[in-house]
mmCIF file of C-alpha atoms and ligand atoms in Angstrom:
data_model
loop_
_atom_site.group_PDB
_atom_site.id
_atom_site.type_symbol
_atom_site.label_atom_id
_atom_site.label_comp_id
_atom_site.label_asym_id
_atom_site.label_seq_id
_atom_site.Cartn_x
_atom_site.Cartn_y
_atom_site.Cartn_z
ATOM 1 C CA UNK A 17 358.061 127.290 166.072
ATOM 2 C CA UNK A 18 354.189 128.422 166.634
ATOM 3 C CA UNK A 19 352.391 130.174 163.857
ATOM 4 C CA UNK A 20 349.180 131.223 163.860
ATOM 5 C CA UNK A 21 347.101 130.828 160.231
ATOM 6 C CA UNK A 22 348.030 134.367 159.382
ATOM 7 C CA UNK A 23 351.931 133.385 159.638
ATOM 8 C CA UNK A 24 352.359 135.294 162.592
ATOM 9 C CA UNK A 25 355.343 133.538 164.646
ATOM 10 C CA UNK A 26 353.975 133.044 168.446
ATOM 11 C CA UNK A 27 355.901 132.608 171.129
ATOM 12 C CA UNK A 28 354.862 134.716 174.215
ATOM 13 C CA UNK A 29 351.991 132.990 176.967
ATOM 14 C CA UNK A 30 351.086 135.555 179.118
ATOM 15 C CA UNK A 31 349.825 133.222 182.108
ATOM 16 C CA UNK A 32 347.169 135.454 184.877
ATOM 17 C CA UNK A 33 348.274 133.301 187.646
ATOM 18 C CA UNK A 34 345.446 134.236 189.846
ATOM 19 C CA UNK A 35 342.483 136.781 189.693
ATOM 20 C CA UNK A 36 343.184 138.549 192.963
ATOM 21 C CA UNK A 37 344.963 141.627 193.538
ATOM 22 C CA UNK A 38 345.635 144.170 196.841
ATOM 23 C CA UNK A 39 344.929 147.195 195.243
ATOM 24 C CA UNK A 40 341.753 148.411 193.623
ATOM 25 C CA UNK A 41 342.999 150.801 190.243
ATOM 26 C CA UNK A 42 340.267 152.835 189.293
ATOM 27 C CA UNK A 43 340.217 151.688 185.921
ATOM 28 C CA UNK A 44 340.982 148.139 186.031
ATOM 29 C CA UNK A 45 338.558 146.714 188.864
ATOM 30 C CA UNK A 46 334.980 147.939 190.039
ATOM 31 C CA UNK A 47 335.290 149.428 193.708
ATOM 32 C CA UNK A 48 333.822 146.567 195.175
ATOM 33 C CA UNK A 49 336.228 144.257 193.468
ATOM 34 C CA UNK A 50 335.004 141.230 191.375
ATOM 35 C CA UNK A 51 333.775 138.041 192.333
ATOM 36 C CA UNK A 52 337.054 135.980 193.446
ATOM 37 C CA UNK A 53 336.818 132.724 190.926
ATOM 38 C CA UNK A 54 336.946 129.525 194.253
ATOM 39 C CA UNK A 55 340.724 128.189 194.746
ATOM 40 C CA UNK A 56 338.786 124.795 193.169
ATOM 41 C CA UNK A 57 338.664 126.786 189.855
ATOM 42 C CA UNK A 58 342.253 128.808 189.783
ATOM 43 C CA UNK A 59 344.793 125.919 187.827
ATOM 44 C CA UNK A 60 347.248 125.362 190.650
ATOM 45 C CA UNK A 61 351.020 125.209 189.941
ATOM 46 C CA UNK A 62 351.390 121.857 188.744
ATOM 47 C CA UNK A 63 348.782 122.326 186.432
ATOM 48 C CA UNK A 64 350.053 125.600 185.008
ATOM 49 C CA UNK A 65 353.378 123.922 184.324
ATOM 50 C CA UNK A 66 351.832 121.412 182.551
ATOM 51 C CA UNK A 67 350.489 123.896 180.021
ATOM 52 C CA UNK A 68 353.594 125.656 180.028
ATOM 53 C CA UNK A 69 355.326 122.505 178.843
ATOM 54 C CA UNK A 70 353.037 121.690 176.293
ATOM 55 C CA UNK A 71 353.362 124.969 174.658
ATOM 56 C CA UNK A 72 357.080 125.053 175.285
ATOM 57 C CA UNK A 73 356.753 121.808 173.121
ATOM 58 C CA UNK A 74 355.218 124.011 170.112
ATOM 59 C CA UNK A 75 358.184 127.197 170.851
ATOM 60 C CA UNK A 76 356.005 129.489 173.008
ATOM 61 C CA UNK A 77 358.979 129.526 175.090
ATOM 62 C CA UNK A 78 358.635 133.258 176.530
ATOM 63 C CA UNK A 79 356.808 133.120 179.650
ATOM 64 C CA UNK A 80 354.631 136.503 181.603
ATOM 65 C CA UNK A 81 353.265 135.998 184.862
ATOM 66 C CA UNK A 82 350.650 138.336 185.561
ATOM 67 C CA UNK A 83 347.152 138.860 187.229
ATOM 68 C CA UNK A 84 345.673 139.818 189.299
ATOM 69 C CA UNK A 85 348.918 140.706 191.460
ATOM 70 C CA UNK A 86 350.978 137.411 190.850
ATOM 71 C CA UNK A 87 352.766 138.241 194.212
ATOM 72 C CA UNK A 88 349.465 137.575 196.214
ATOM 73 C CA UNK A 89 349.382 134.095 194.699
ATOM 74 C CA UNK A 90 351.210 131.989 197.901
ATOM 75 C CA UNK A 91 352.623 129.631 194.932
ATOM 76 C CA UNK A 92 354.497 132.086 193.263
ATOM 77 C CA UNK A 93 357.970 131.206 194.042
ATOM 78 C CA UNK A 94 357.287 127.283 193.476
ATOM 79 C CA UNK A 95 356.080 128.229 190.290
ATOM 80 C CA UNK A 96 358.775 129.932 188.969
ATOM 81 C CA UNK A 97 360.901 127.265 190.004
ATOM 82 C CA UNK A 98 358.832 124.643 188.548
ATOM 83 C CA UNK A 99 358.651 126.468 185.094
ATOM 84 C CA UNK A 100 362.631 127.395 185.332
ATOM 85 C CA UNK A 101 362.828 123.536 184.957
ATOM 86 C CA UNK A 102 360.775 122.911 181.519
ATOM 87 C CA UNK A 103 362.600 122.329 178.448
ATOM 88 C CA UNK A 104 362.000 124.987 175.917
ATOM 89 C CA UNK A 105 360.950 128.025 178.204
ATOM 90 C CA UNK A 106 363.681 130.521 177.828
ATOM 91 C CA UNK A 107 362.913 133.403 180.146
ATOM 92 C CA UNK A 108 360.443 134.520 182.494
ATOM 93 C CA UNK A 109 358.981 137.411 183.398
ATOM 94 C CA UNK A 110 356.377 139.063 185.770
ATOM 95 C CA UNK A 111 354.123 142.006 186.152
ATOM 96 C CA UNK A 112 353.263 143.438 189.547
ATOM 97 C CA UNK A 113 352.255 146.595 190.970
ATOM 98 C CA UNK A 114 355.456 146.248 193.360
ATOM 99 C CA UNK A 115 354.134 147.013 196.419
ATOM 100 C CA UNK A 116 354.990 143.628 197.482
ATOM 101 C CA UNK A 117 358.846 143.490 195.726
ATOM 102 C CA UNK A 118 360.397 144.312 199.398
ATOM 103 C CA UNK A 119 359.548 141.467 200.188
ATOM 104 C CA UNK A 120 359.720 139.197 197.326
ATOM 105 C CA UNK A 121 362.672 140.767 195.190
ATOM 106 C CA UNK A 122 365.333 138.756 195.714
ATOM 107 C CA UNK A 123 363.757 135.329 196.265
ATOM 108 C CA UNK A 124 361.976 135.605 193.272
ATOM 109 C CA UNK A 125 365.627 136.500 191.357
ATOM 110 C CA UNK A 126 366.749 133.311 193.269
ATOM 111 C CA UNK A 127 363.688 131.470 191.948
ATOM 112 C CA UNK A 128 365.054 132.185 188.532
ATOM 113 C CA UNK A 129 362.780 134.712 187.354
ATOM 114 C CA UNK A 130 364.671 137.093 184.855
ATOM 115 C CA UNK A 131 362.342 140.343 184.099
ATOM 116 C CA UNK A 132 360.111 142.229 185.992
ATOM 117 C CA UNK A 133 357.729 144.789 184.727
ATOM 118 C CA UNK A 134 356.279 147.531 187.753
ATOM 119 C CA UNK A 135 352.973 149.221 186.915
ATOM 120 C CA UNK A 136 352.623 152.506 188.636
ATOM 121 C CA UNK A 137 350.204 155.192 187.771
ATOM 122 C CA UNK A 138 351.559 158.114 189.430
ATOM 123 C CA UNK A 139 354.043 159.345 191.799
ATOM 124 C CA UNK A 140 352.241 161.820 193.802
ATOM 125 C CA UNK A 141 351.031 159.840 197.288
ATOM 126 C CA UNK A 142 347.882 161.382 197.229
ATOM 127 C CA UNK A 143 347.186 160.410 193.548
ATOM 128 C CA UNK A 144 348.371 156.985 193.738
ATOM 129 C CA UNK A 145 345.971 156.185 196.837
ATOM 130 C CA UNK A 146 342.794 157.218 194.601
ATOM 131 C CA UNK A 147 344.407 155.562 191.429
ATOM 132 C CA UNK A 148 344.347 152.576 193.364
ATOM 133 C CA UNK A 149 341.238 152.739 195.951
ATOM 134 C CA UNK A 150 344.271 152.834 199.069
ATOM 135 C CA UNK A 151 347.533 151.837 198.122
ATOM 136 C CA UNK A 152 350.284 153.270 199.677
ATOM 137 C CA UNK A 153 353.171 155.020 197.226
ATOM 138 C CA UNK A 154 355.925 154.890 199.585
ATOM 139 C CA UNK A 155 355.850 150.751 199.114
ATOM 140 C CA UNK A 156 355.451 150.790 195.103
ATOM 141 C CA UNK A 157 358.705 152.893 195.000
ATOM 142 C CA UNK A 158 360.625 150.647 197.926
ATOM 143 C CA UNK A 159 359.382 147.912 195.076
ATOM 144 C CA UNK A 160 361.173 149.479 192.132
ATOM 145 C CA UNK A 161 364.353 150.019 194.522
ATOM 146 C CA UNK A 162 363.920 146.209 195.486
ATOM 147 C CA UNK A 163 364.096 145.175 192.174
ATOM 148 C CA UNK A 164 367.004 147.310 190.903
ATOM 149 C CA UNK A 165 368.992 146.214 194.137
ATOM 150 C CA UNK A 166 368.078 142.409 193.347
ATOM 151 C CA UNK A 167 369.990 142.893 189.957
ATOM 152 C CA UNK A 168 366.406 142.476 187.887
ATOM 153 C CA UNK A 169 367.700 143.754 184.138
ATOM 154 C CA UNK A 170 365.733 145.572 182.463
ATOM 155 C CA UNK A 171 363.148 147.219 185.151
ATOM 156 C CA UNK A 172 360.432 148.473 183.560
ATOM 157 C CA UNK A 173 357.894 150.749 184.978
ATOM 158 C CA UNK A 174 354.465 150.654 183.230
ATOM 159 C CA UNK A 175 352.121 153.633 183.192
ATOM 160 C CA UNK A 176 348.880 153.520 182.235
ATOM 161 C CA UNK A 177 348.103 157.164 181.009
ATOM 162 C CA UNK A 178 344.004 158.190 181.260
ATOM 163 C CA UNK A 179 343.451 161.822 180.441
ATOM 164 C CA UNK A 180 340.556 162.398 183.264
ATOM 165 C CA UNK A 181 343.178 161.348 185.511
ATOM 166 C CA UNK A 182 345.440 164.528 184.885
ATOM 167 C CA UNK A 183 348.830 162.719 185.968
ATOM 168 C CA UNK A 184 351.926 164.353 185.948
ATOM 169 C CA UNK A 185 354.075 162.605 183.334
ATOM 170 C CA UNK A 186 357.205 164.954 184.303
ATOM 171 C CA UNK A 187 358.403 163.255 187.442
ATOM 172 C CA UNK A 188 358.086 159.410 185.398
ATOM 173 C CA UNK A 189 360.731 161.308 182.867
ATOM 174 C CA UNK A 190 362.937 162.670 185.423
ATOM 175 C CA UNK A 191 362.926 158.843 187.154
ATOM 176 C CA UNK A 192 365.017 157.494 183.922
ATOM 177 C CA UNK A 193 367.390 160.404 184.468
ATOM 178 C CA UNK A 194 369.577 158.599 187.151
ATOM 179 C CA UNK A 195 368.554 155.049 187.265
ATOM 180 C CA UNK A 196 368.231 152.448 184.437
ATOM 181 C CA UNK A 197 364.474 152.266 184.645
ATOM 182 C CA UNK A 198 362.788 151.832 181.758
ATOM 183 C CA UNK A 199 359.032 153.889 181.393
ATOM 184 C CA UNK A 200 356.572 152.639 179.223
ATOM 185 C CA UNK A 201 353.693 154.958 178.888
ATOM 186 C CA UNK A 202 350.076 152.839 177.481
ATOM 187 C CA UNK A 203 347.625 154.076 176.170
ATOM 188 C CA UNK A 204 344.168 153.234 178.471
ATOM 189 C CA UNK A 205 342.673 149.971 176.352
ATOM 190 C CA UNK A 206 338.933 149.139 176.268
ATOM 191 C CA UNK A 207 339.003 146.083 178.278
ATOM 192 C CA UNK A 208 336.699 144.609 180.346
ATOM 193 C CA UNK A 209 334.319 147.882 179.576
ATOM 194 C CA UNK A 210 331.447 147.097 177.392
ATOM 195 C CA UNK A 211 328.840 149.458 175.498
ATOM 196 C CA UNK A 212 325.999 147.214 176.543
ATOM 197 C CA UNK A 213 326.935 146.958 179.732
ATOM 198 C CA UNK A 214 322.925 145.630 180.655
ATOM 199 C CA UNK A 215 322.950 142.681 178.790
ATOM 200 C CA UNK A 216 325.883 141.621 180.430
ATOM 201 C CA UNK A 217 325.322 142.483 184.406
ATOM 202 C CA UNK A 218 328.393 140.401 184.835
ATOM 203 C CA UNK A 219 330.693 143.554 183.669
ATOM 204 C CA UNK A 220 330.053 146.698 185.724
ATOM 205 C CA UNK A 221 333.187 148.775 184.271
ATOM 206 C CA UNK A 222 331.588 151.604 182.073
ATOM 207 C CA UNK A 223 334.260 153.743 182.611
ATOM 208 C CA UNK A 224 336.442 153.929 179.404
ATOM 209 C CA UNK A 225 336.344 156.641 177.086
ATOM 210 C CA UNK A 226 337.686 157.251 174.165
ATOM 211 C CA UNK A 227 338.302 160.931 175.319
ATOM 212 C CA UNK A 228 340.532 159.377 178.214
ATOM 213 C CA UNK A 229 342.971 157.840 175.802
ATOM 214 C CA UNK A 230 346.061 160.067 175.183
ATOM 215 C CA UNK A 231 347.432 158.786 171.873
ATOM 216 C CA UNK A 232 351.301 157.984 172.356
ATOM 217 C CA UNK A 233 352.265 160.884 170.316
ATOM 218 C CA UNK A 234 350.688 163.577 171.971
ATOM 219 C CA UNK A 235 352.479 161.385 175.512
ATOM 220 C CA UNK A 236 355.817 161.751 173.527
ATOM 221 C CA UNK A 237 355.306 165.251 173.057
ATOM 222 C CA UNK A 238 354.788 166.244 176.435
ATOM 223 C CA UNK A 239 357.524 164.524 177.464
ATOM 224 C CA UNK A 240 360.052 166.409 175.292
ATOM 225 C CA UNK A 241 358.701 169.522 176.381
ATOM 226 C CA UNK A 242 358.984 168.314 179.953
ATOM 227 C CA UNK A 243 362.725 167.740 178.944
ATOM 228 C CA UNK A 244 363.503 170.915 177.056
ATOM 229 C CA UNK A 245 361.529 173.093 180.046
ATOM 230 C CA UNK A 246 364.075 171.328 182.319
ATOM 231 C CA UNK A 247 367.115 171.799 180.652
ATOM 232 C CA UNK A 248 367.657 168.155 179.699
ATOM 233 C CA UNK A 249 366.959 168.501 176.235
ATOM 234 C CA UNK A 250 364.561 166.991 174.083
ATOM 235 C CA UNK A 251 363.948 162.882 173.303
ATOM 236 C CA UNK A 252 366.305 161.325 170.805
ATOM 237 C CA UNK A 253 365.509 157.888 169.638
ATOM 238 C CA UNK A 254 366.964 154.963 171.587
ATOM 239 C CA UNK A 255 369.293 152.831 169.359
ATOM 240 C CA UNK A 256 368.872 148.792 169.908
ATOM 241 C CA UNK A 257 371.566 148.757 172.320
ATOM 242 C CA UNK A 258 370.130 151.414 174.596
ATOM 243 C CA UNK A 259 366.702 150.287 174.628
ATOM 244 C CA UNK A 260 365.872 147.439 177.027
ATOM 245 C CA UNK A 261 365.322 144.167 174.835
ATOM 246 C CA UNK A 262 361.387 143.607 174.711
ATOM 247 C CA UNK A 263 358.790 140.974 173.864
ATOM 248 C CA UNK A 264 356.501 143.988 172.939
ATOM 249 C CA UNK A 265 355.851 146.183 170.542
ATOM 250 C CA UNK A 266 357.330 149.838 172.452
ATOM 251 C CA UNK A 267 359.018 152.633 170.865
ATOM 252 C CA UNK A 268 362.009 153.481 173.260
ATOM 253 C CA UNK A 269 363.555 157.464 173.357
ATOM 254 C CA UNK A 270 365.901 158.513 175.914
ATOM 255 C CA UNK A 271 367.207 162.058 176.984
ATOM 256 C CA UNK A 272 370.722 162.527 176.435
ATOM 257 C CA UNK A 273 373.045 160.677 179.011
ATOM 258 C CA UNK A 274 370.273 159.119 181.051
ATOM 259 C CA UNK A 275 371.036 155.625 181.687
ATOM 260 C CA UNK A 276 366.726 154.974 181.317
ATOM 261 C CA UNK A 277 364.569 155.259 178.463
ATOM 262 C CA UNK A 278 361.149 156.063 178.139
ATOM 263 C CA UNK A 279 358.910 154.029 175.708
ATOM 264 C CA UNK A 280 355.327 154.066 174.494
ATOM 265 C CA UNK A 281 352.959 151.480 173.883
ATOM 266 C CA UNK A 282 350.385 152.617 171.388
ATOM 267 C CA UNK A 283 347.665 149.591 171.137
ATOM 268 C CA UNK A 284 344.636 152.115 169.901
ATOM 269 C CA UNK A 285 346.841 154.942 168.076
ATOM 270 C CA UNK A 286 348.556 152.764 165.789
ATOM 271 C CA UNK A 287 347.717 148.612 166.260
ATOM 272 C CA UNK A 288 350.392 146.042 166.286
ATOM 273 C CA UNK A 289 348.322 143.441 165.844
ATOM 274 C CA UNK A 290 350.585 141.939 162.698
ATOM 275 C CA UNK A 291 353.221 141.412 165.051
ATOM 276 C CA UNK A 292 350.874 140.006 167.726
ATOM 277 C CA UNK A 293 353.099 137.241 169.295
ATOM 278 C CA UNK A 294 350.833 136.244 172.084
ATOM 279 C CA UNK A 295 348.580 133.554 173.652
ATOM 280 C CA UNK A 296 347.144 134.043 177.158
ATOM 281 C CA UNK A 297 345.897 132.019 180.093
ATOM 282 C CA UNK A 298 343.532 133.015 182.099
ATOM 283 C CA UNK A 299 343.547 132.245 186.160
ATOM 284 C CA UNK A 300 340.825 129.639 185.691
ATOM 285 C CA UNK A 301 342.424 127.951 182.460
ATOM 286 C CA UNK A 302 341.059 129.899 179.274
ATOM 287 C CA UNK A 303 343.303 129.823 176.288
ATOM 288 C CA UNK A 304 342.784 133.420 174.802
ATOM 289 C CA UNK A 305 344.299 134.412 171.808
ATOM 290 C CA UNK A 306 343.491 138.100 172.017
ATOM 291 C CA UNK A 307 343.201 140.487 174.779
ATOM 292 C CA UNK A 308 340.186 141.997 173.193
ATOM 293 C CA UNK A 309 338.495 139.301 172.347
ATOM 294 C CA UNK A 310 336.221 136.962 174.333
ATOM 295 C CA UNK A 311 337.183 133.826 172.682
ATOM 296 C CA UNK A 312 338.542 131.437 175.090
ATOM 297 C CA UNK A 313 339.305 127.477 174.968
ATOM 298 C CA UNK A 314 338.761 125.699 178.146
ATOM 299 C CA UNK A 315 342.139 124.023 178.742
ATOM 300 C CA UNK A 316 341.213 123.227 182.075
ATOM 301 C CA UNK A 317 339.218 120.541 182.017
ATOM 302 C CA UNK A 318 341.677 118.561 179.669
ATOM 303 C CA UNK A 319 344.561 119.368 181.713
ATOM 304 C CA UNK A 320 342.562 117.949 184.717
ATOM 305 C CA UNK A 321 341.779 114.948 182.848
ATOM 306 C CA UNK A 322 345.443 114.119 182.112
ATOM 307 C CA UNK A 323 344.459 114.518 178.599
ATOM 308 C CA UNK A 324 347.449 116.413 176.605
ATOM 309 C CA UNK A 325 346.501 115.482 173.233
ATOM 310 C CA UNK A 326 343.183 117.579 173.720
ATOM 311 C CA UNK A 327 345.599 120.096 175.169
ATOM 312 C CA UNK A 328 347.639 120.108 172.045
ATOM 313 C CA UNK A 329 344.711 120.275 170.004
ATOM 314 C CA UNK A 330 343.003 123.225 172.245
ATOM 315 C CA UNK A 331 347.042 125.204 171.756
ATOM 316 C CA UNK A 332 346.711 124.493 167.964
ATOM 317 C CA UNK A 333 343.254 126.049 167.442
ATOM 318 C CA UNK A 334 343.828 128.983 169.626
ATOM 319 C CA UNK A 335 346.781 129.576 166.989
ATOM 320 C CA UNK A 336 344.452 129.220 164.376
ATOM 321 C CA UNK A 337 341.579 131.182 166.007
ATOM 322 C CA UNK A 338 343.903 134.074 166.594
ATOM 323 C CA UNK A 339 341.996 137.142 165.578
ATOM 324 C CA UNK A 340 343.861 138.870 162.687
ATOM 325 C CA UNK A 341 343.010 142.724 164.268
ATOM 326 C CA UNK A 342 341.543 143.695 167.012
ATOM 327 C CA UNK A 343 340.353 146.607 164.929
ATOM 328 C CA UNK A 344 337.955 149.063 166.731
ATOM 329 C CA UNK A 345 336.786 146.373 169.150
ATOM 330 C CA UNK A 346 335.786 148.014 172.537
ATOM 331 C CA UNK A 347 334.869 145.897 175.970
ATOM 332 C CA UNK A 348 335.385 142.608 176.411
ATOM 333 C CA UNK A 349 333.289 140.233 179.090
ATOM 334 C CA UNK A 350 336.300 139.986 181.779
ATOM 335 C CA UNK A 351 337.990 142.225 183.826
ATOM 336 C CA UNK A 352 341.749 142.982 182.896
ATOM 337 C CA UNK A 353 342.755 141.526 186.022
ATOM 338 C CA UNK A 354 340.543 138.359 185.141
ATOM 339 C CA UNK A 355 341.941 137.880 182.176
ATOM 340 C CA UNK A 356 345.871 139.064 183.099
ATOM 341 C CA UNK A 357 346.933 142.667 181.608
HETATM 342 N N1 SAM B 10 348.796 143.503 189.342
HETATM 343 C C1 SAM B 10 349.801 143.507 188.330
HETATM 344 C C2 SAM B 10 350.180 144.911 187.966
HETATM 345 O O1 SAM B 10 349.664 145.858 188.568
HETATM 346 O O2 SAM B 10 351.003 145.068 187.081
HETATM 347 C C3 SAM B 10 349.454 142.709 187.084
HETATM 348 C C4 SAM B 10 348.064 142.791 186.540
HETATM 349 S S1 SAM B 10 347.559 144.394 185.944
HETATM 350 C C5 SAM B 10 345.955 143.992 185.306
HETATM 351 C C6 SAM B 10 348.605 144.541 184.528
HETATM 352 C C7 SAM B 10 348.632 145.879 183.865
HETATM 353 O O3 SAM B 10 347.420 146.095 183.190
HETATM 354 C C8 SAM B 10 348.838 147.050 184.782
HETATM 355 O O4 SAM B 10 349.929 147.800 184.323
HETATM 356 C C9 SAM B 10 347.582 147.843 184.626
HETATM 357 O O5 SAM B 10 347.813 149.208 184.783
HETATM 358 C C10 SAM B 10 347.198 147.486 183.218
HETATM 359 N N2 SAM B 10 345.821 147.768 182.847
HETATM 360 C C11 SAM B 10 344.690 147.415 183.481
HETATM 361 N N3 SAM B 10 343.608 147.873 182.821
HETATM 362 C C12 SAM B 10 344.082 148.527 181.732
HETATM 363 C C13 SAM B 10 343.467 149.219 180.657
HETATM 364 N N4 SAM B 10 342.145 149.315 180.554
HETATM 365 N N5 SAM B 10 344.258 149.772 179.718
HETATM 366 C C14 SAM B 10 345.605 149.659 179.795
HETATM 367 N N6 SAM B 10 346.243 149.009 180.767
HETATM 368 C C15 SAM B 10 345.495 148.468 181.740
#
């Protein structure tokens, strides 16, 4: 089993499988999109199951694919299957912004992926399209039904909640009502913003605020008054059996008799960092043990050079680099969808 030097037990690699994505959310990726990293630079499949083994060998044995939009990556399906075969992975799972599950739902269940997380932002067509610079609501939601007719278990839907943005968090209650979807709200995380934004030209996200994040309580609040103003009632706590099993650190409520829950994740409001269970790997083959921090080991080149011990060593002093908080950190030098949210 993976520790890190502080004890913690690791065994979650959250793998960005490439940098791109079709839609443009306001808060995640400057307008103009970032600089594409050249295919020459993005670890291809092979080399991504390489890792994956190696750090299967040391019990990081839960597997994320992310991005990016992992469904944009060509690869994706050989992937899975190529990772389904390593000794020591036990599940996979992916996060997309669904508008491409219609498509991709069932061969990716055939594939032998297990969990899929769908990141939405709001349900109101209008809202959605500015959200995400264009993209069209009617194919996020045809996602969500994909993946529930594929026989996915648990769905998640992941919401992203920044006050300037005024969403309606009503209708994302009412959608656990009748379905088993399971609605995480997040709080809006300073990544890829940065205070000095001049002396690194590289990052042109300013936008964060603390004034945009909505603490989870104050989410959970206007969600039971969303229930009681409805007639459902207010939020009860989710016992272990009713709340989807998670690799995270979400709180799960449910109203009364709705086969959903709703959940919060609360990274700024009240840090989880102790439990922290996670490595990453970025597109181009960074080793990152923190979201908010720019320390990275180049596992690339080793990888590329057939060279596992380095690997090995590169896995160990990640785990040993691991930051113990991530405290009041704000901005780091990549993009979330460079680094794989
Ligand atoms: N394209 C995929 C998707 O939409 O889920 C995977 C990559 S996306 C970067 C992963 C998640 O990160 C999305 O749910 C997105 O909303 C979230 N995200 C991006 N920037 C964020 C931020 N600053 N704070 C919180 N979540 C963020």
């Amino acid at each position: 089993m993976a520790k890190d030097a502080l004890g913690r037990r690791v065994d979650y690699l959250r793998i960005s499988v490439t940098d791109r994505c079709n839609l443009r959310c306001v808060y995640c990726m400057p307008a103009e999109g970032v600089v594409w990293r050249p295919h020459a630079e993005i670890l291809n499949s092979e080399e991504i199951a390489h890792f994956a083994a190696l750090a299967a060998e040391e019990g990081i044995g839960r597997i994320r694919l992310t991005g990016g939009e992992p469904l944009v990556r060509g690869s994706i399906l050989d992937l899975i299957r190529r990772l389904r075969e390593i000794r020591g992975i036990e599940a996979i799972a992916l996060t997309t912004n669904g508008t491409l599950l219609p498509k991709f739902a069932l061969a990716l269940r055939g594939a032998g992926l297990q969990r899929v997380n769908i990141s939405l932002d709001s349900l109101d067509a209008e809202e959605y399209a500015r959200i995400t610079r264009g993209g069209n609501l009617g194919h996020a939601l045809a996602g969500i039904d994909a993946a529930l007719d594929a026989g996915f278990d648990p769905v998640k839907v992941n919401v992203v909640v920044v006050r300037s943005l005024g969403q309606n968090l009503g209708g994302f209650a009412r959608m656990t009502l009748d379905r088993p979807l399971h609605v995480r709200f997040i709080e809006f995380m300073p990544v890829g913003v940065i205070p000095e934004a001049d002396e690194h030209p590289s990052c042109s996200v300013t936008s964060w605020s603390r004034d945009d994040v909505v603490p989870a309580d104050e989410i959970l609040a206007t969600i039971a008054a969303w229930g009681v103003g409805k007639g459902v009632g207010g939020l009860l706590p989710a016992t272990a059996g009713e709340a989807p099993g998670g690799w995270g650190p979400a709180r799960y409520y449910r109203f009364a008799d709705a086969p959903g829950t709703i959940g919060v994740i609360s990274p700024l409001s009240e840090h989880f960092c102790a439990e922290c269970s996670r490595l990453r790997l970025t597109a181009d083959g960074r080793l990152r043990p923190c979201l908010f921090s720019d320390l990275e080991f180049d596992v690339r080149d080793p990888l590329r050079a057939g060279d596992d011990e380095r690997v090995r060593a590169l896995i160990a002093e990640a785990l040993r680099q691991k930051p113990e908080s991530h405290a009041e950190r704000i901005g780091t030098m990549r993009h979330m969808s460079q680094i794989g949210g």
